[in-house]
Every structure is written in structure tokens, then in C-alpha cells.
XYZ file of C-alpha atoms in Angstrom:
720
model
C 67.639 85.725 59.848
C 69.944 88.374 58.321
C 70.587 89.950 61.715
C 71.598 86.537 63.073
C 74.607 86.564 60.743
C 75.160 90.302 60.364
C 74.785 92.727 63.236
C 75.313 96.215 61.764
C 75.711 97.859 65.172
C 78.403 95.374 66.158
C 80.273 95.988 62.901
C 79.893 99.713 63.534
C 81.462 99.442 66.987
C 84.369 97.325 65.735
C 85.194 99.687 62.879
C 84.905 102.617 65.259
C 87.507 101.031 67.553
C 89.875 100.425 64.628
C 89.438 103.989 63.390
C 90.079 105.401 66.863
C 93.165 103.208 67.295
C 94.636 104.326 63.965
C 93.894 107.920 64.857
C 96.214 107.660 67.874
C 99.315 106.801 65.821
C 101.528 109.908 65.450
C 102.929 108.550 62.176
C 99.532 108.019 60.575
C 98.242 111.308 61.938
C 101.300 113.105 60.568
C 100.812 111.641 57.098
C 97.123 112.518 57.080
C 97.713 116.049 58.400
C 100.677 116.690 56.121
C 98.759 115.720 53.022
C 95.839 117.837 54.177
C 98.171 120.858 54.385
C 98.986 120.290 50.709
C 95.378 120.394 49.489
C 95.437 124.112 48.483
C 98.525 123.606 46.326
C 97.160 120.369 44.897
C 93.947 122.113 43.930
C 95.772 125.069 42.375
C 98.027 122.773 40.372
C 95.130 120.572 39.320
C 93.027 123.458 38.043
C 96.058 124.768 36.173
C 96.264 121.378 34.458
C 92.561 121.543 33.611
C 93.027 124.980 32.087
C 96.013 123.724 30.079
C 94.692 120.423 28.803
C 90.904 120.645 28.628
C 90.303 118.420 25.568
C 87.805 120.676 23.816
C 89.182 122.017 20.499
C 86.908 125.077 20.575
C 88.247 126.013 24.032
C 91.864 125.659 22.941
C 91.166 127.723 19.811
C 89.450 130.523 21.753
C 92.311 130.727 24.269
C 94.891 130.974 21.452
C 92.912 133.647 19.622
C 92.381 135.719 22.759
C 95.786 135.423 24.426
C 98.146 134.228 21.708
C 100.104 131.029 21.279
C 101.844 131.466 24.639
C 98.577 131.671 26.594
C 99.408 128.548 28.599
C 102.673 129.824 30.098
C 100.956 131.202 33.200
C 99.407 127.830 33.924
C 102.688 126.070 33.145
C 104.321 128.273 35.777
C 101.655 127.322 38.305
C 102.207 123.656 37.488
C 105.961 124.084 37.958
C 105.344 125.690 41.362
C 103.052 122.901 42.537
C 103.264 119.483 40.900
C 106.882 119.813 39.778
C 108.031 120.311 43.384
C 105.414 117.972 44.817
C 107.947 115.785 46.656
C 109.689 118.765 48.234
C 106.365 120.086 49.509
C 105.500 116.675 50.886
C 108.768 116.427 52.829
C 108.166 119.787 54.499
C 104.481 119.220 55.306
C 104.786 115.687 56.679
C 107.915 116.476 58.688
C 106.218 119.543 60.153
C 103.117 117.504 61.037
C 105.129 114.719 62.645
C 107.016 117.219 64.815
C 103.768 118.789 66.005
C 102.178 115.386 66.673
C 105.213 114.120 68.634
C 105.958 117.137 70.841
C 104.637 115.361 73.934
C 107.206 112.540 73.545
C 110.284 114.657 72.928
C 111.737 117.897 74.191
C 110.160 120.950 72.517
C 111.457 121.465 68.985
C 110.729 124.054 66.347
C 108.842 122.259 63.513
C 110.453 124.536 60.934
C 113.921 123.313 61.934
C 112.811 119.682 61.723
C 111.246 120.287 58.292
C 114.428 121.968 57.049
C 116.560 119.021 58.147
C 114.135 116.577 56.525
C 114.392 118.562 53.291
C 118.206 118.441 53.487
C 118.068 114.678 54.038
C 115.813 114.263 51.014
C 118.180 116.292 48.837
C 121.092 114.144 50.028
C 119.221 110.975 49.043
C 118.089 112.390 45.689
C 121.564 112.263 44.117
C 121.192 115.777 42.745
C 124.928 116.158 42.046
C 125.243 112.864 40.175
C 125.176 112.418 36.438
C 121.798 111.272 35.214
C 119.797 113.055 37.909
C 116.336 114.060 36.698
C 114.607 117.139 38.081
C 111.369 115.175 37.720
C 112.392 113.338 40.900
C 111.329 116.446 42.813
C 107.869 116.200 41.312
C 105.130 113.638 41.635
C 107.435 110.734 40.842
C 109.406 111.054 44.084
C 106.558 110.958 46.584
C 107.359 107.550 48.079
C 110.927 108.497 48.901
C 109.735 111.909 50.110
C 107.300 110.404 52.591
C 109.790 107.805 53.806
C 112.583 110.324 54.365
C 110.274 112.944 55.896
C 109.259 110.493 58.616
C 112.578 108.723 59.244
C 114.702 111.885 59.256
C 112.261 113.621 61.601
C 112.238 110.641 63.960
C 116.035 110.448 63.936
C 116.539 114.180 64.463
C 113.997 114.351 67.290
C 115.551 111.310 68.973
C 119.050 112.768 68.731
C 117.776 116.102 70.034
C 116.470 114.372 73.144
C 120.055 113.586 74.240
C 121.343 116.446 76.367
C 124.999 115.865 75.491
C 124.206 116.620 71.822
C 122.400 119.879 72.528
C 124.726 122.864 72.335
C 123.844 125.730 74.653
C 125.047 129.250 74.012
C 123.385 131.767 76.287
C 123.588 135.403 75.265
C 121.832 138.445 76.606
C 118.638 139.124 74.671
C 118.787 135.891 72.620
C 115.400 134.793 71.314
C 113.844 131.357 71.679
C 114.435 130.761 67.956
C 118.161 131.334 68.462
C 118.243 128.782 71.284
C 116.364 126.213 69.180
C 118.740 126.740 66.263
C 121.949 126.437 68.304
C 120.776 123.310 70.144
C 119.908 121.664 66.804
C 123.398 121.926 65.273
C 124.820 118.539 66.309
C 121.581 116.500 65.910
C 121.066 118.092 62.477
C 124.634 117.369 61.357
C 124.421 113.734 62.453
C 121.015 113.243 60.805
C 122.072 114.626 57.427
C 125.382 112.720 57.578
C 123.608 109.419 58.256
C 121.360 109.856 55.216
C 124.350 110.774 53.080
C 126.110 107.575 54.184
C 122.981 105.504 53.493
C 122.735 106.982 50.005
C 126.405 106.232 49.280
C 126.129 102.642 50.512
C 122.926 101.893 48.606
C 124.057 103.477 45.348
C 127.461 101.742 45.569
C 126.092 98.244 46.096
C 123.207 98.564 43.621
C 125.107 100.682 41.064
C 122.329 103.245 40.733
C 122.482 107.013 40.558
C 119.891 107.640 43.251
C 117.231 105.937 45.358
C 114.350 107.254 43.267
C 115.695 105.605 40.131
C 116.193 102.406 42.091
C 112.535 102.358 43.157
C 111.315 103.256 39.678
C 113.448 100.545 38.068
C 112.208 97.994 40.606
C 108.528 98.592 39.853
C 109.103 98.786 36.099
C 111.040 95.521 36.152
C 108.290 93.807 38.125
C 105.589 94.605 35.566
C 107.789 94.006 32.526
C 108.521 90.485 33.785
C 104.813 89.815 34.320
C 103.958 90.739 30.749
C 100.501 91.744 29.535
C 98.177 89.313 31.290
C 94.763 89.724 32.894
C 96.413 89.810 36.314
C 98.867 92.565 35.368
C 96.255 95.304 35.338
C 94.595 94.032 38.509
C 97.925 93.993 40.378
C 98.764 97.464 39.058
C 95.452 98.878 40.307
C 95.822 97.132 43.676
C 99.294 98.591 44.174
C 98.196 102.087 43.113
C 95.341 102.073 45.599
C 97.263 100.433 48.428
C 99.815 103.230 48.188
C 96.991 105.781 48.110
C 95.339 104.284 51.165
C 98.523 104.761 53.184
C 98.725 108.389 52.129
C 101.131 107.952 49.219
C 100.129 109.314 45.826
C 99.789 105.892 44.204
C 99.235 107.111 40.658
C 102.329 109.291 40.822
C 104.439 106.698 42.619
C 103.809 104.204 39.838
C 103.913 106.832 37.101
C 107.204 105.377 35.779
C 105.427 102.031 35.350
C 102.487 103.701 33.630
C 104.819 105.503 31.222
C 107.267 102.670 30.522
C 104.802 99.765 30.396
C 101.255 100.956 29.726
C 101.899 104.141 27.701
C 104.022 102.117 25.273
C 101.164 99.612 25.007
C 98.953 102.388 23.597
C 101.681 103.310 21.112
C 101.779 99.658 20.044
C 98.013 99.684 19.423
C 98.323 102.874 17.378
C 101.136 101.387 15.296
C 99.107 98.229 14.611
C 96.066 100.272 13.526
C 98.218 102.381 11.185
C 99.565 99.156 9.693
C 96.010 97.987 9.066
C 96.149 95.351 11.753
C 94.029 94.696 14.865
C 95.238 96.217 18.176
C 96.313 93.647 20.765
C 96.916 95.539 24.011
C 93.971 95.909 26.412
C 95.909 97.368 29.322
C 97.100 100.824 28.357
C 97.524 103.997 30.372
C 94.456 105.395 28.634
C 92.500 102.243 29.602
C 93.107 102.877 33.313
C 92.621 106.657 33.133
C 89.369 106.279 31.200
C 87.549 103.190 32.456
C 88.943 102.618 35.954
C 90.060 105.908 37.498
C 86.757 107.697 36.921
C 87.009 110.793 39.074
C 90.515 109.786 40.090
C 91.861 106.922 42.166
C 89.282 104.674 43.787
C 86.817 105.669 41.051
C 85.999 108.644 43.280
C 83.197 109.809 41.003
C 81.305 106.695 42.133
C 81.800 107.730 45.759
C 80.545 111.264 45.081
C 77.496 109.889 43.238
C 76.738 107.506 46.111
C 76.894 110.367 48.634
C 74.592 112.522 46.500
C 72.009 109.731 46.192
C 72.182 107.954 49.563
C 74.286 110.084 51.895
C 72.592 111.769 54.839
C 75.564 113.199 56.723
C 75.639 116.978 56.233
C 79.424 117.352 56.211
C 79.883 114.507 53.726
C 77.285 115.991 51.385
C 78.897 119.413 51.692
C 82.297 117.916 50.859
C 80.807 116.036 47.897
C 79.330 119.279 46.527
C 82.663 121.089 46.898
C 84.520 118.188 45.271
C 82.163 117.490 42.379
C 83.680 119.839 39.790
C 87.310 118.785 40.434
C 86.292 115.111 40.578
C 84.438 115.509 37.275
C 87.859 116.347 35.816
C 89.471 113.446 37.729
C 91.047 115.631 40.426
C 90.124 114.009 43.717
C 92.626 115.165 46.348
C 89.984 117.212 48.160
C 87.771 114.134 48.455
C 90.604 111.750 49.312
C 91.983 113.856 52.143
C 88.735 115.546 53.130
C 86.626 112.459 53.895
C 89.344 111.261 54.592
C 89.876 108.038 52.646
C 93.588 107.964 53.452
C 94.189 105.654 56.429
C 90.437 105.183 56.846
C 89.673 101.526 57.696
C 86.069 101.874 56.496
C 86.887 102.798 52.920
C 89.841 100.487 52.286
C 87.473 97.745 51.063
C 85.559 99.739 48.414
C 88.628 101.826 47.613
C 90.460 98.646 46.580
C 87.433 96.662 45.436
C 85.784 99.124 43.031
C 88.870 99.696 40.797
C 89.507 95.944 40.632
C 85.877 95.188 39.730
C 85.661 97.822 36.997
C 89.086 96.748 35.699
C 87.785 93.194 35.306
C 84.494 94.359 33.749
C 86.310 96.626 31.281
C 88.903 93.949 30.453
C 86.215 91.368 29.702
C 84.170 93.860 27.659
C 87.183 94.482 25.410
C 88.358 90.878 25.441
C 85.024 89.685 24.054
C 84.734 92.481 21.508
C 81.928 94.442 23.142
C 84.078 97.572 23.349
C 86.868 98.662 20.960
C 90.420 98.686 22.273
C 91.839 102.062 23.317
C 93.595 103.710 20.404
C 93.794 107.412 21.212
C 95.775 109.187 23.909
C 93.398 110.900 26.345
C 94.585 113.503 28.854
C 93.817 112.272 32.370
C 91.760 115.408 33.145
C 89.241 114.590 30.393
C 85.786 114.127 32.001
C 83.798 110.900 31.978
C 81.827 109.934 28.841
C 83.874 112.283 26.651
C 87.034 110.367 27.567
C 85.357 107.022 26.820
C 84.336 108.193 23.386
C 87.703 109.747 22.519
C 89.746 106.780 23.817
C 87.897 104.155 21.750
C 86.458 106.268 18.949
C 83.066 104.768 19.768
C 80.000 105.661 21.841
C 80.323 102.177 23.306
C 83.274 103.465 25.300
C 80.983 106.001 26.991
C 78.370 103.300 27.648
C 81.011 101.151 29.369
C 81.888 104.117 31.597
C 78.209 104.464 32.543
C 78.035 100.766 33.451
C 81.196 101.052 35.545
C 79.843 104.200 37.232
C 76.653 102.386 38.287
C 78.580 99.344 39.544
C 81.037 101.458 41.510
C 78.314 103.649 43.011
C 76.391 100.612 44.268
C 79.585 99.178 45.789
C 80.214 102.372 47.792
C 76.691 102.641 49.255
C 76.988 100.264 52.271
C 80.308 101.791 53.249
C 78.835 105.294 53.186
C 76.187 104.081 55.631
C 78.917 102.554 57.785
C 80.982 105.740 57.581
C 78.030 107.882 58.649
C 77.404 105.600 61.625
C 81.027 105.808 62.752
C 81.041 109.569 62.169
C 78.052 109.849 64.509
C 79.864 107.813 67.195
C 83.050 109.846 66.781
C 81.156 113.123 66.854
C 79.413 112.157 70.085
C 82.744 111.204 71.661
C 84.336 114.412 70.380
C 81.471 116.543 71.678
C 81.764 114.884 75.070
C 85.494 115.639 75.051
C 84.982 119.300 74.121
C 82.184 119.747 76.665
C 84.257 118.131 79.417
C 87.181 120.434 78.618
C 84.927 123.496 78.531
C 83.194 122.606 81.807
C 86.532 121.974 83.496
C 87.833 125.375 82.443
C 84.550 127.015 83.411
C 84.712 125.492 86.900
C 88.225 126.868 87.372
C 87.340 130.240 85.777
C 89.834 129.712 82.939
C 88.817 131.974 80.056
C 91.179 130.661 77.349
C 90.039 130.181 73.762
C 89.056 126.754 72.471
C 89.014 127.753 68.803
C 92.676 128.826 68.803
C 93.984 125.544 70.226
C 96.117 123.384 67.910
C 95.150 120.006 69.375
C 92.125 117.752 68.801
C 89.975 119.926 71.060
C 90.700 122.984 68.929
C 90.034 121.132 65.685
C 86.743 119.705 66.917
C 85.633 123.078 68.284
C 86.394 124.802 64.976
C 84.284 122.232 63.125
C 81.537 122.705 65.693
C 81.711 126.491 65.323
C 81.398 126.148 61.538
C 78.324 123.954 62.010
C 76.893 126.517 64.426
C 77.279 129.317 61.886
C 75.704 127.170 59.178
C 72.755 126.162 61.372
C 72.243 129.783 62.400
C 71.961 130.735 58.732
C 69.378 127.996 58.186
C 67.552 128.807 61.459
C 68.036 125.350 62.926
C 68.559 126.647 66.455
C 65.640 126.617 68.885
C 64.423 128.399 71.979
C 63.051 126.345 74.855
C 61.209 127.906 77.775
C 61.399 127.066 81.475
C 58.378 128.238 83.504
C 58.770 130.511 86.521
C 56.042 129.907 89.130
C 54.813 131.297 92.436
C 54.055 129.308 95.589
C 50.595 128.435 94.227
C 52.257 127.113 91.050
C 50.777 129.817 88.858
C 53.112 130.732 86.005
C 54.127 134.383 85.868
C 57.075 134.152 83.494
C 59.281 132.074 81.214
C 63.039 132.023 80.774
C 64.106 131.690 77.131
C 66.922 129.147 76.842
C 68.918 128.444 73.686
C 68.986 124.869 72.374
C 70.987 123.496 69.466
C 70.455 119.948 68.290
C 73.536 118.970 66.334
C 73.446 116.663 63.318
C 74.291 113.709 65.562
C 70.938 114.197 67.349
C 72.565 115.419 70.564
C 71.948 118.801 72.169
C 75.070 120.916 72.645
C 75.872 122.301 76.097
C 74.332 125.844 75.933
C 77.222 127.756 77.603
C 79.545 126.163 75.036
C 77.321 127.498 72.242
C 77.594 131.011 73.657
C 81.370 130.698 74.130
C 81.847 129.575 70.516
C 79.582 132.347 69.252
C 81.618 134.917 71.194
C 84.950 133.588 69.928
C 83.672 133.367 66.359
C 82.170 136.893 66.342
C 78.652 135.475 66.034
C 77.307 136.546 69.416
C 75.725 139.781 68.191
C 73.811 137.982 65.448
C 72.851 135.147 67.794
C 71.868 137.462 70.633
C 69.477 139.548 68.538
C 68.009 136.386 67.026
C 67.257 135.080 70.540
C 65.663 138.387 71.542
C 63.565 138.510 68.391
C 62.311 134.912 68.670
C 61.605 135.257 72.406
C 59.525 138.402 71.800
C 57.732 136.805 68.867
C 56.825 133.771 70.976
C 55.761 135.953 73.902
C 53.416 137.892 71.608
C 51.821 134.612 70.584
C 51.373 133.637 74.243
C 49.751 137.004 74.972
C 47.481 136.685 71.967
C 46.384 133.095 72.570
C 46.653 132.477 76.327
C 47.680 135.045 78.937
C 48.829 138.668 78.597
C 50.314 138.654 82.092
C 53.259 136.385 81.201
C 56.747 137.934 80.934
C 59.857 136.483 79.296
C 63.469 136.560 80.532
C 66.401 136.600 78.112
C 70.088 136.224 79.022
C 72.562 138.614 77.426
C 76.353 138.551 77.429
C 78.863 141.320 78.013
C 79.763 141.408 74.318
C 76.132 142.080 73.423
C 75.925 144.969 75.862
C 79.176 146.384 74.481
C 77.217 147.147 71.307
C 76.366 150.846 71.464
C 73.159 150.129 69.520
C 71.919 147.425 71.901
C 69.163 149.505 73.534
C 67.981 150.765 70.148
C 67.818 147.204 68.794
C 65.809 146.096 71.840
C 63.366 148.971 71.296
C 63.097 148.052 67.605
C 62.305 144.403 68.409
C 59.700 145.357 71.013
C 57.999 147.700 68.549
C 58.117 145.072 65.819
C 56.154 142.633 67.974
C 54.028 145.321 69.672
C 55.090 144.259 73.163
C 54.944 146.149 76.441
C 58.608 146.666 77.506
C 57.630 145.677 81.058
C 57.026 142.127 79.803
C 60.677 141.704 78.766
C 63.320 141.001 81.393
C 67.030 141.143 80.564
C 69.191 138.847 82.701
C 72.848 139.604 83.337
C 75.284 137.589 85.438
C 77.416 138.694 88.352
C 80.480 138.143 86.186
C 79.111 140.635 83.653
C 78.443 143.161 86.381
C 82.004 142.659 87.599
C 83.507 143.645 84.216
C 81.047 146.430 83.424
C 82.425 149.220 81.266
C 80.963 152.678 80.755
C 79.345 151.468 77.537
C 77.678 148.515 79.296
C 76.398 150.766 82.072
C 74.962 153.187 79.501
C 73.111 150.390 77.700
C 71.665 149.031 80.952
C 70.480 152.497 81.950
C 68.920 152.958 78.492
C 66.933 149.716 78.534
C 65.753 150.419 82.069
C 64.589 153.864 80.946
C 62.355 152.344 78.271
C 60.690 150.097 80.870
C 62.513 146.799 80.294
C 63.113 144.886 83.511
C 66.582 143.911 84.748
C 67.528 140.737 86.621
C 70.806 139.460 88.075
C 71.362 135.776 87.375
C 73.433 133.423 89.583
C 73.394 135.848 92.508
C 75.787 134.737 95.256
C 78.498 132.982 93.224
C 81.316 134.646 95.113
C 81.815 138.098 93.603
C 80.927 141.361 95.287
C 77.187 140.781 94.930
C 75.970 143.484 97.313
C 78.087 146.129 95.594
C 76.208 145.653 92.324
C 72.823 145.915 94.017
C 73.877 149.482 94.719
C 75.130 150.158 91.185
C 72.129 148.811 89.246
C 68.381 149.124 89.688
C 67.486 145.424 89.550
C 63.884 144.231 89.366
C 64.748 140.618 90.228
C 67.536 138.614 91.798
C 67.924 134.952 90.845
C 69.566 132.907 93.587
C 72.494 130.744 92.575
C 71.838 127.005 92.512
C 74.601 126.316 95.038
C 72.504 128.103 97.692
C 69.362 126.133 96.841
C 71.047 122.732 96.667
C 71.788 122.571 100.411
C 69.113 124.892 101.757
C 67.185 122.102 103.492
C 70.165 120.939 105.567
C 72.533 123.928 105.690
C 71.663 126.739 108.111
C 74.197 129.075 106.519
C 72.352 128.801 103.201
C 69.077 129.546 104.982
C 70.531 132.623 106.667
C 72.001 133.942 103.404
C 68.721 133.493 101.526
C 66.757 135.078 104.374
C 69.070 138.101 104.308
C 68.778 138.475 100.522
C 64.972 138.278 100.715
C 64.863 140.894 103.487
C 67.174 143.148 101.513
C 64.922 142.711 98.488
C 61.968 144.104 100.379
C 64.017 147.208 101.213
C 65.462 147.662 97.700
C 62.214 146.709 95.973
C 63.392 143.684 94.004
C 61.856 140.195 93.883
C 63.820 137.020 94.588
C 63.543 133.990 92.296
C 65.032 130.666 93.405
C 66.485 128.617 90.534
C 67.216 124.868 90.495
C 64.327 124.001 92.815
C 64.029 120.233 92.483
C 62.200 119.049 95.615
C 59.084 120.099 97.464
C 61.158 120.308 100.662
C 63.330 123.006 99.063
C 60.267 124.962 97.987
C 58.754 124.740 101.470
C 61.917 126.019 103.169
C 62.201 128.860 100.640
C 58.572 129.793 101.291
C 59.218 129.910 105.025
C 62.178 132.234 104.337
C 59.956 134.587 102.330
C 60.959 133.483 98.801
C 57.809 132.721 96.787
C 58.996 132.632 93.168
C 60.674 129.521 91.787
C 62.168 127.905 88.727
C 63.375 124.334 88.430
C 62.718 120.689 87.600
C 60.174 120.401 90.422
C 57.802 122.311 88.169
C 59.128 121.786 84.648
C 62.299 121.425 82.646
C 62.894 123.743 79.688
C 60.440 122.738 76.953
C 59.538 123.838 73.402
C 57.074 126.705 72.999
C 53.971 124.593 72.383
C 54.596 122.525 75.522
C 55.216 125.696 77.532
C 51.922 127.146 76.286
C 50.060 123.982 77.257
C 51.681 124.138 80.694
C 50.538 127.760 81.128
C 46.986 126.817 80.156
C 46.861 124.027 82.730
C 48.549 126.005 85.510
C 46.924 129.433 85.197
C 43.359 128.484 84.351
C 41.112 130.413 86.721
C 44.073 131.687 88.785
C 45.235 135.200 89.539
C 48.956 135.903 89.293
């Protein structure tokens, strides 16, 4: 009955479409990216505030006794360099992000130039030279204007720069690209800054204000003063704070003038009434919101973190929650807000708005009906939950109300966490498909460029994937599967060890992509030796329990063979598992042979000397194959799949395979045909003298236990 009215999968798909659509907007992407760039400075500034204002008398006393009365100056300096220039930082970061996001729509521009012009435009609009200007406008108070000007000035400058007649060209011998960018930006920059100066003059003249920031502050203050102290005032205030936050604007800081002029004075009124022996009358105070609503920061983020800890299953979300817990405990939530992200996230807009409103109503009613004392003490916003409730009201009942609100908020976030995890799984699958398609396309065209160093979505996704790979390697979540190698009688003589990685989204990652990421991320040595060790361990088990005649093949990359200790490590692993070196076969590709250095050659010679077998994989892909048969003493040659695919119908393929087989008899190497998928292919190969095969006709790559069962069934009573 429930499913008839609520189809979770359908809701999941719809939200996924909305999320994907929002993700395509360069403006929204620029805001999200720009704010993400600011996280380090936000965290530094926030921890400086914690160190300054931790409301524990013993802590403050110890710091004064150890470092003197001026102990806080270092942290004040950090605050001045972060929060007190918050708006300036925001202009630069968002403008830079918008330029990067919009490069495909405009002629190439240097993001630093765009950011500089945006900063100039912001300074023009700030009214810095006018009487009455407050330096605080460069801090957290000015974020709305900063975001607005960062975007509009960048758009205007980039549009003007697209007109050729405005781009000055001065060509000089030896001039750098930066010089060309700077010269061509002169006229567009001048026009952009002039336009904002004119706008500022017009607005300030008609509204008789000193600057735009004061105008916005006065507007919001006037709105709430006219409303008075009603039940709806606090609800509207919280809605506005969180709506601004959702769109990437620091809502608490944007409405800080309102909080100071309207709600901070309400607390002072309560304190004055108490001192006069009268009953306090103001429920909505700044301390009320900081203590009972903004638990963990905007959106009652502590509730979100608690919900993830209890019900969350997504690894990255849980990791983020762990990293964010300590800052969130002190009501510093930027890492959570921009890391999830909640900003511009259609999934979390409902609980992000709903939870603060609900706990505002609950707290208002609790005080209105006398269950909880009114707030009477100023509490620093970094004071942690429960302590802040007690200090604000002077009663343990304040802490109990916080606990009730925490439970309510946590329960409200739960269904949206489930929804978020579902959409994350869909997005991850789509992203993995995109990365794999890009990688395969480059592989087909022999393009060896890095994916991790790219600055687009592909690069970002690959870096996240590489981080997951490193984490899963540490926790041994990678696997080895084994594909049987059989003779014409279908007796198994060997297994090829193949790496498999099942990502958190329950999809296996394309193996060559795993290797490429490991190589780029300097993990290939660790991964390569892990594969060798596990393959030898599993082979020892097969020898002990089933058949001592089986051998195992392991692929190695050029970077592994560049390690001067490779042969020694192989010997160490073989001795560890008490294996005959002749039962291990190292596979190298033609491409590796093509780039062989002296060090690689030395390592190959060394492993051959200890008795390890050597095989060339993908033989016949177009390089100088025959040349490398002369250079290396191969024990096996594995035919490339392109030869096998058409061998039934293509006489050229038959002739090539026949020649390779004949050559093998002379040079004393065996020939193994990979990608054998039909009995007709096997029969033709047999007629050409190739009697060792590997492919789906016999078995796909399977886990160890399945491979062992397959060996038992295939080799029982047979001689290899």
C-alpha cells in the first residue's frame, strides 16, 4: 500500500535529474567551487575563534598564566587574516571559479585577471573613501554583496573581452602569454570597473546611503524591526538565514546586522529586566538561536552528523562526518556544508530548512509555556551543545531542551541521508562510466596523458577514485580473480591472476584504469607486490589441496620492473610461500618490451635466472614483435585477441598464427590463445598447432574458490 503512493526509486531518479541539472549551471558550480576553495581559511579562522573564546574558565586561566594577558593576540591575528577579510576572499575565489567554469563559452582568459577586476569592482561598490565606511564590510557582513559582484563583474568582463574591437594587441619579441592576456584586458577591465563605479554613484545618490552594504543591512534590519517580536519573527529569520546558506551565501553572516541590532538587544533587555527584579519577556534572542536552533551551526548540522553516524552507510559521507565532528561540536560547520555538499543540493534543502524551523517552534513553545527559562546570559557561538544550554538559561533544563531538539533534528535528517546515498550511488556509477569511457578512448588512440592532473570533472572524479583505491588497498578490499588456462583436452595447466576492485557502489572498476591510477598515484609498487604475494599464497593453497602441477601468471608493469629490487622481492615472496619458481610466470606486454631500459632488462634477466618463467602478453598488437623474441628468452607467447576474433573467417589471421606457432617450435616457446569464445575458434587454433587456450569458452575470471572447484572438475584423473 505504501509503495502505491510512494515509490522510492522514482523519487531517487527525479532528485538525481534535478541534481545533475543544477550541476551543469556554471554559476552554481562557480559558487560551490569558490566556497570550497575557502574551506582551509574558514577552518583556520574557526579554530582560532575556538582557541580565543572557549567558554571554560579553567582554560582561559591556564592560557593567561602560561602565556600572559596578551596570549590571544596570535589568534586575533589569524582571525583578522581570515574572517575579517572574508568578503574579499569570497570575491577572488568565486570570480576565479566562474572564469574556469566558463572558459568554453568565452575566449581564453587568465582567471587571476578576472579575479583582480572583480576585487576592484567590489572595492568600488564598498564606498571605502566615503565617510562612515566600516572596515567590517570586508568581513563576514559583506558576503552577499561580495558574491553578487564577483559573479556580475566576472560575467561583464568576460563578455566585454569576447569583443575583438575591445582587445588591445601589442606584439613584442619574447612577450609571454601573461603579457598578452594583460594587455588585451585593459579596455574590458576599465569599462567593467567604470560601470560598477557608476552603479554605486547612482544607487547611493538616490537612496542617500554611504554604500551598498549599509543599504542591504538597513533593509534587513528595518524588515525585522517592523515585524516586532512575534512567533513568526524567529521562524522567518531562520528561513532567511538558511535560504541564503542553501544558495551558497553565508546566511548567518549576511543577517549578522539583524542578529546584532534586533536579537542581541533583546538579550540585553532580558538582562535589564532580571536586574530590575522583573520577569524577562523576550524569547527570541541571539543566544536563543545560537543555543537551541543552530546546534552544530546552520541547519542544526550536529543533527546531520549524528544521523550519518547512526544510519549512514556511504563510506565518503561517514568519513566526512568523522572529519567534521570536532568542528561541528563547536558549531563550525563549513567543512560539512561544502563537503557534502549541502549548498545547492536539492536533496538537503528540505531538512536544511525544516529542521531549524521545527526546533525553533519547539524551543519557542517550551519557553512560552514555562518549561524552559528564558535566555539571560550571553553565550559565545562556539560554545558546545549542552554546556551552552545550561549557561544560556542558568538551568539544566536548557541542556535537556537541546537533547530533545537534537533527537528531533536527527530523525528528520534520516530519510534524506538515505535519499542522498541513493543519488550518490547513481552519480558515482555515471561518473565511473564517464571516466572509463574517457580512459578507454585514450587507450585506443595510444594517448598516455594523465587523468589525475586534469582540471575538469574527469580529473576530479579520478582523484576521488584514486583516493578510494588507496584507502581500499590499506584495508585489503581488493581481490584477485583467476582465469583458467586449458589445453585441447580442457585440462587446466595454469591460472592468470587478474586484479578486481569492487567499488563502494557495487560496481567493478575497469582493471587497466586501476593500474593507470596506481601508476599515476605512485601506488603501483605497493599494489604490484601485493598482487604477487596474494597470487603466490593462493597458488600454494592450490598445490597443497588440489594439484601441484598448476602454475600462475601475473602481469607486471614497466614501473614495477624499473625497481632495482624487483627480482629480490620476487625471490623473497617465492621463499615465503615455499614455491617452485618454475610455477610462477611473469607476463609483460609488447609495449613494455618496446620501452625497455637497461634496468628493466637486468630485472628480467635476474628473474629468468632464478627459474621464473617469462611470457609476452598481447603478442601481435602492431609493434616490432619479432625483434623482442630475439631480445628476451620467452617461455610463452600469448596471442592478441584481435588475431583470435577473426581467425575462423580471416585467412591472414590463420597464416599469422600458423607462423607464430611454427616459430615457437624453433625458439622453444609455447603459444597460448587468449579470448577464445567459441568452439570453432578452438578447433581452427588446434588445426594450426595451437593447443593452449584461455577465454570465456572455458571460464571467465572467477574468485579463488570457484577456480579451485573448476580445477577439481577438469583435472580429475587427467594428465597435464
